[in-house]
Coordinates of C-alpha atoms in Angstrom, one line a residue:
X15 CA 66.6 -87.2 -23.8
X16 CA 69.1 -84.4 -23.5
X17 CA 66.3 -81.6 -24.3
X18 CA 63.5 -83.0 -21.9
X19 CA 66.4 -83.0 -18.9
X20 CA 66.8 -78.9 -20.2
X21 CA 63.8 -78.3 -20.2
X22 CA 63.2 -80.0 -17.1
X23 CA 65.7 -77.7 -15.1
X24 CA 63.8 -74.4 -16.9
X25 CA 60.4 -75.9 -15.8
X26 CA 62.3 -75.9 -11.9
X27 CA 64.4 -72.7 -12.1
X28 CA 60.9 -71.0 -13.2
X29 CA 59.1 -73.1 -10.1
X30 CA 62.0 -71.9 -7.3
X31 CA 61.5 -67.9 -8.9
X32 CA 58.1 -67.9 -8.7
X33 CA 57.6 -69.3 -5.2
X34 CA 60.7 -66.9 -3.9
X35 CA 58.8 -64.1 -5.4
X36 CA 55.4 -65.1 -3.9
X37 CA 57.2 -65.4 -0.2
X38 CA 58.4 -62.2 -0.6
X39 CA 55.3 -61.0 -1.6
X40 CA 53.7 -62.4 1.2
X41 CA 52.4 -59.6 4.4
X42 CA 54.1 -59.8 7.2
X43 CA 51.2 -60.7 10.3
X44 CA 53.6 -59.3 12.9
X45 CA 54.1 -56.1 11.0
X46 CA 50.4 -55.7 9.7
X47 CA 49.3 -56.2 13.8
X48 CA 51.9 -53.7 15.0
X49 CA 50.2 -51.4 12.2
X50 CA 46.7 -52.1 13.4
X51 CA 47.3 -51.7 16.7
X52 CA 49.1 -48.1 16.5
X53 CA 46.4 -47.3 14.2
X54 CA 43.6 -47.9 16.8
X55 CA 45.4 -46.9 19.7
X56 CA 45.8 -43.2 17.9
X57 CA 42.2 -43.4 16.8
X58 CA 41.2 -43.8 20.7
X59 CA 43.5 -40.8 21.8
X60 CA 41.9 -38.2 18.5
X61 CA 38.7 -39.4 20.6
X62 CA 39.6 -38.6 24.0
X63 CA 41.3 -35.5 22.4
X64 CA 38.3 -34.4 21.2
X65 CA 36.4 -34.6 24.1
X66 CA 38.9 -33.0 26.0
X67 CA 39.1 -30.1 24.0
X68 CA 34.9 -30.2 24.1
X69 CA 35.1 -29.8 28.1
X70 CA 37.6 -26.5 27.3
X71 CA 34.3 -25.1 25.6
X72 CA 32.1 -26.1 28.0
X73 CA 34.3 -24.5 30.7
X74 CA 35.0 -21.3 28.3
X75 CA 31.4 -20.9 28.0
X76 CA 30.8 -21.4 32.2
X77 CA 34.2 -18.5 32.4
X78 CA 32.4 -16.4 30.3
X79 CA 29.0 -16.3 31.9
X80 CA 30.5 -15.9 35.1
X81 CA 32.6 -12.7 34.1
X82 CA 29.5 -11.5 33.0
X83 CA 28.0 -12.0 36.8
X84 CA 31.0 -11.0 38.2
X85 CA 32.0 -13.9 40.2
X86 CA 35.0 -15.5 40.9
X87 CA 36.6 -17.7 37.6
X88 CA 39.7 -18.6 39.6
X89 CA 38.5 -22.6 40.3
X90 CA 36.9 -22.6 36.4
X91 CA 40.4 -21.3 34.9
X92 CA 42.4 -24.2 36.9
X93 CA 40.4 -26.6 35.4
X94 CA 40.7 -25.2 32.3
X95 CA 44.9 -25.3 32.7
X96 CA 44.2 -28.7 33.8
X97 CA 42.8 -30.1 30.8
X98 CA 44.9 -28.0 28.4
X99 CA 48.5 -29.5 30.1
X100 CA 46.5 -32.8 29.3
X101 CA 46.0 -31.8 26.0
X102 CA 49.3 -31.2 25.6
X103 CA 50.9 -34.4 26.6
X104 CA 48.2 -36.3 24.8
X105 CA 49.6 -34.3 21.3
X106 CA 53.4 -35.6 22.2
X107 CA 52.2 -38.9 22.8
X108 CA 50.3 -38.8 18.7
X109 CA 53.8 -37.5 17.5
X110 CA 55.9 -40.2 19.0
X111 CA 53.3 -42.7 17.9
X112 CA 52.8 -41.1 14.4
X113 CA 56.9 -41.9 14.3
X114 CA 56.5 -45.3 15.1
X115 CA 54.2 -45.7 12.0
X116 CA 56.6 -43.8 9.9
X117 CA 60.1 -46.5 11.0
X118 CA 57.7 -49.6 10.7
X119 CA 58.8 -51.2 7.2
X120 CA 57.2 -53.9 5.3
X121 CA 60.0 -54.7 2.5
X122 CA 57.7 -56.3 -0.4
X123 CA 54.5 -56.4 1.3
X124 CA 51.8 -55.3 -0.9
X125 CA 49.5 -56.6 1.0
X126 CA 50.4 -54.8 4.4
X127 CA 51.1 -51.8 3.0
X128 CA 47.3 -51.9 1.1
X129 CA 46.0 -52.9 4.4
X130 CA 47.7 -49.9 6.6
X131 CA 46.6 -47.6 3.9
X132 CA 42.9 -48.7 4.0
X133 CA 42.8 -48.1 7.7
X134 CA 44.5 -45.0 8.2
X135 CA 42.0 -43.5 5.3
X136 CA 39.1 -45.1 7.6
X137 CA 40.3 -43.4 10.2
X138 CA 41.1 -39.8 8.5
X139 CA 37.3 -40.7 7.3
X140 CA 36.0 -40.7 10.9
X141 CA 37.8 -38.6 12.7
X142 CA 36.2 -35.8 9.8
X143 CA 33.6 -36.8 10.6
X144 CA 33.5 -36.4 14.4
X145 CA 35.3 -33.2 13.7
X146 CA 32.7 -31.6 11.5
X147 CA 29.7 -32.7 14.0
X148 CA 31.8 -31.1 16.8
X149 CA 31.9 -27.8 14.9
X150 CA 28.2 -28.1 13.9
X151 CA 27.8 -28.3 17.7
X152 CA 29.9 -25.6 18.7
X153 CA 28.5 -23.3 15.9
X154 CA 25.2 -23.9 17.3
X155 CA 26.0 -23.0 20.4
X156 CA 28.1 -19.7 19.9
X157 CA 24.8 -18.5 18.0
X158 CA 22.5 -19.6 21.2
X159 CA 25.4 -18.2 23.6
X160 CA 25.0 -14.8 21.4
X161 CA 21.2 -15.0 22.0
X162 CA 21.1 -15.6 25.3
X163 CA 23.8 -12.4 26.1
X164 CA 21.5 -10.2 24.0
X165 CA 18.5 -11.3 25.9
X166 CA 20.3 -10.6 29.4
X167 CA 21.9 -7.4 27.8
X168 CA 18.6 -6.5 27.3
X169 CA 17.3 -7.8 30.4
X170 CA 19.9 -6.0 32.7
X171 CA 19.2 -2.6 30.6
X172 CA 15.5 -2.3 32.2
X173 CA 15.4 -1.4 35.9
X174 CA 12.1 -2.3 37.4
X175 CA 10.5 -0.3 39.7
X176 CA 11.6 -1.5 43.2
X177 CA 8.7 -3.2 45.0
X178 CA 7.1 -1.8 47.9
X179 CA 9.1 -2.3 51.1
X180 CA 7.8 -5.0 53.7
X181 CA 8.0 -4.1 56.8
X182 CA 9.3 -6.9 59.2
X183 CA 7.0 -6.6 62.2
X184 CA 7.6 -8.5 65.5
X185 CA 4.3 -10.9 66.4
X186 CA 4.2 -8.6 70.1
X187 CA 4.7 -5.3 68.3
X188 CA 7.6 -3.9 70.9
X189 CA 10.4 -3.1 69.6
X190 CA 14.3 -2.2 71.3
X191 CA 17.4 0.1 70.4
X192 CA 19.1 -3.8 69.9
X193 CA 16.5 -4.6 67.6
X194 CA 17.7 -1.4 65.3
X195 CA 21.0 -1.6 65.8
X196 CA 20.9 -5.3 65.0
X197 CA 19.4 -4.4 61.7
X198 CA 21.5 -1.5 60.1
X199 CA 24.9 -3.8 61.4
X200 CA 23.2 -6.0 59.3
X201 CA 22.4 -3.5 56.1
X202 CA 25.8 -2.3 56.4
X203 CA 27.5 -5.7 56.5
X204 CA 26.1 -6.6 53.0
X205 CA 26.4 -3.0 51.9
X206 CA 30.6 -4.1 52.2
X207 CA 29.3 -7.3 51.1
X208 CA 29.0 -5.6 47.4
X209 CA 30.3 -2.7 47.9
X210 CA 27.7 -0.2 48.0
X211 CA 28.1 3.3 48.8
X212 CA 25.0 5.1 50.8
X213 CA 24.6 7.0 47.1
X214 CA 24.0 4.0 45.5
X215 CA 20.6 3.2 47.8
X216 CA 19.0 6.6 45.7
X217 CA 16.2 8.0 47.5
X218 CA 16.8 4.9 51.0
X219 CA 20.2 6.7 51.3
X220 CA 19.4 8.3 54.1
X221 CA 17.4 5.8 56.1
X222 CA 20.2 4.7 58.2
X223 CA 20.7 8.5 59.4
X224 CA 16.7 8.2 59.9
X225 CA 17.2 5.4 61.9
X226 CA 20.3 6.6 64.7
X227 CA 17.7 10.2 64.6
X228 CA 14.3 8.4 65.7
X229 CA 16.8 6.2 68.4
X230 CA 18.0 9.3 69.4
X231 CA 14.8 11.2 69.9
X232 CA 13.5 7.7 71.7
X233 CA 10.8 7.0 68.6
X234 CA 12.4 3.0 68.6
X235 CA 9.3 2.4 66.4
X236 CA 10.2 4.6 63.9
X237 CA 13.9 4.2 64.1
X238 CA 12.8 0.2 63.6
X239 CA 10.7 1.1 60.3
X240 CA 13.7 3.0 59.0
X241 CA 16.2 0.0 59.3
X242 CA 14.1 -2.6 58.2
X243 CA 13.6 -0.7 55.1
X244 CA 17.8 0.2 54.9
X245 CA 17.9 -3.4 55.4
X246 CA 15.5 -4.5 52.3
X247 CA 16.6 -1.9 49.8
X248 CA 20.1 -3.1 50.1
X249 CA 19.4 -6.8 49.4
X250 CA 17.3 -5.8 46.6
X251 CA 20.1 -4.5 45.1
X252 CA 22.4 -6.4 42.4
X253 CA 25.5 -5.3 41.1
X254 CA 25.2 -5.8 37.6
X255 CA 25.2 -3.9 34.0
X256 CA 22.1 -1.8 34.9
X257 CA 23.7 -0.9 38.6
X258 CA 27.2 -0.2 36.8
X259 CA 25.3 1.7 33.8
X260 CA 23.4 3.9 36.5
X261 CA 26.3 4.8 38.8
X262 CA 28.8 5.4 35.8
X263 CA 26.9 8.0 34.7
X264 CA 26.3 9.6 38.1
X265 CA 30.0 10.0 38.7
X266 CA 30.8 10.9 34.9
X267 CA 28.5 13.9 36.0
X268 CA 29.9 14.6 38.8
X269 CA 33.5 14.9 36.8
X270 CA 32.7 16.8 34.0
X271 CA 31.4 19.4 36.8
X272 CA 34.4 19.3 38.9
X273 CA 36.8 21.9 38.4
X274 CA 39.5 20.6 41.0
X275 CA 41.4 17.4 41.3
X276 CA 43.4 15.7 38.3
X277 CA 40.9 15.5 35.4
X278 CA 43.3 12.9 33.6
X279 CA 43.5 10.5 36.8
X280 CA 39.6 11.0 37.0
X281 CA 38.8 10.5 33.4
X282 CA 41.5 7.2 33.3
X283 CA 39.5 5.8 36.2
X284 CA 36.0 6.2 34.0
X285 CA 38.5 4.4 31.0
X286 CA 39.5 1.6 33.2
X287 CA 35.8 1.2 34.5
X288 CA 34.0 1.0 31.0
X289 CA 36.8 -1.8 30.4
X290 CA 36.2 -4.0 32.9
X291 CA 32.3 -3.4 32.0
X292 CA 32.9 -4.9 28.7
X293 CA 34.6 -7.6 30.0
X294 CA 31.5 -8.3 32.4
X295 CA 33.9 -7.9 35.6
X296 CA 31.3 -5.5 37.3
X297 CA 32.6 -6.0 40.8
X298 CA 35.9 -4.6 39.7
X299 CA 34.1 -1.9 37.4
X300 CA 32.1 -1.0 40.8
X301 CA 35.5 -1.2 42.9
X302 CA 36.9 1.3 40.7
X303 CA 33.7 3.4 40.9
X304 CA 33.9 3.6 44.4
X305 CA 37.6 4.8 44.3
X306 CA 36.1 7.5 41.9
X307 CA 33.7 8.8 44.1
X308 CA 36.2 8.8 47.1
X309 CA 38.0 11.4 45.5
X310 CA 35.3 13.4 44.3
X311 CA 34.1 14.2 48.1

């Protein structure tokens, strides 16, 4: 009797271990949640990080093409800012929640722990994956973007022939001095427009002079002729890698043959000009150009 009451208490010292041991062992729902739901929450702002940071591209890519066409990049760059500040907060807001991960502590849960492991390696899993295809993307569109300059590189090199002028004729064939004057205000308001100098028109330039001539010897119909072709060959006119290419080396000429003047001022303003041509900025490349040729006269 004495040794079945022993081993009686054994058999329930043994049962109260092993069910202590199994409640400690047990997971923690409230933890495991809180670990699920940091988990997803991070997943979701990796996502909207990485389309963020997709839209920078995009709006690198639209900067670069429109230094290259020399327009303005001022509302592009602001976006850009824009997005990048967001970028920024969205990385402080991964670090504090990162930390919250690293303080939550399941003491003896196997389970949890197992559990939080899984999903943050399903995650890493993913967001590799999402990461890889985004490069593959962008990869594939650096080599098009590369493509596409060459073939406007290319493009831009060849001048056409300029078309044949048409004249603009009035239905009752009369023509006054306000009709001519109306036209070269006209030409010479886009001529500022993109800063064109009369040299730049080649073999139009002196059309306007035509012009205030045939007015002055009372020949409106020829005067009229004159400024509607000023008026066309300056609209046919872009200022672009062929126009820079072409007026670059006119004035380099004109440098190398001019004896007076400070050749190191002239020959920093052809420096400055080739820069801004490699960076596609060809209304400041032509700005410059036009400062050039000012003090060449």
């Amino acid at each position: 009797m004495r040794l079945a009451g022993i081993l009686a208490c054994l058999c329930l010292v043994a049962s109260g271990c092993k069910s202590k041991q199994d409640a400690d062992a047990a997971p923690d729902p409230a933890a495991v949640k809180a670990q699920q739901d940091l988990v997803a929450k991070r997943d979701a702002m990796l996502k909207a990080r990485q389309e963020l940071e997709k839209k920078a591209d995009q709006l690198d890519q639209q900067i670069s093409e429109a230094k290259a066409a020399g327009s303005d990049t001022a509302d592009l760059e602001k976006q850009k800012d824009a997005i990048q500040k967001q970028i920024e907060t969205q990385q402080n807001d991964y670090s504090e929640i990162n930390t919250k991960l690293d303080q939550i502590k399941v003491s003896g849960d196997k389970a949890a722990q197992i559990a939080s492991r899984e999903a943050e390696i399903g995650s890493r899993e993913r967001i590799l994956a999402e990461r890889e295809a985004a490069v593959a993307a962008r990869e594939k569109g650096l080599a098009q973007r590369e493509v596409d300059m060459a073939q406007r590189w290319k493009d831009s090199c060849q001048i056409a022939a300029p078309a044949a002028p048409v004249v603009i004729t009035k239905p009752d064939g009369k023509y006054t001095k306000k009709d001519v004057t109306d036209l070269v205000a006209r030409a010479r308001a886009a001529m500022n427009k993109k800063g064109l100098l009369a040299s730049d028109l080649g073999p139009n330039a002196n059309l306007e002079s035509e012009a205030s001539k045939s007015l002055n010897d009372n020949d409106v119909t020829t005067a009229y002729f004159a400024a509607t072709h000023l008026i066309q060959a300056v609209d046919a006119i872009t200022v672009n890698r062929a126009f820079i290419q072409a007026k670059y080396n006119r004035l380099a000429a004109q440098v190398k043959g001019n004896s007076g003047g400070d050749q190191k001022q002239l020959a920093d303003i052809l420096g400055d000009v080739m820069q801004k041509y490699n960076d596609g900025n060809f209304g400041a490349a032509n700005a410059r150009l036009n400062q050039l040729a000012g003090m060449l006269k």
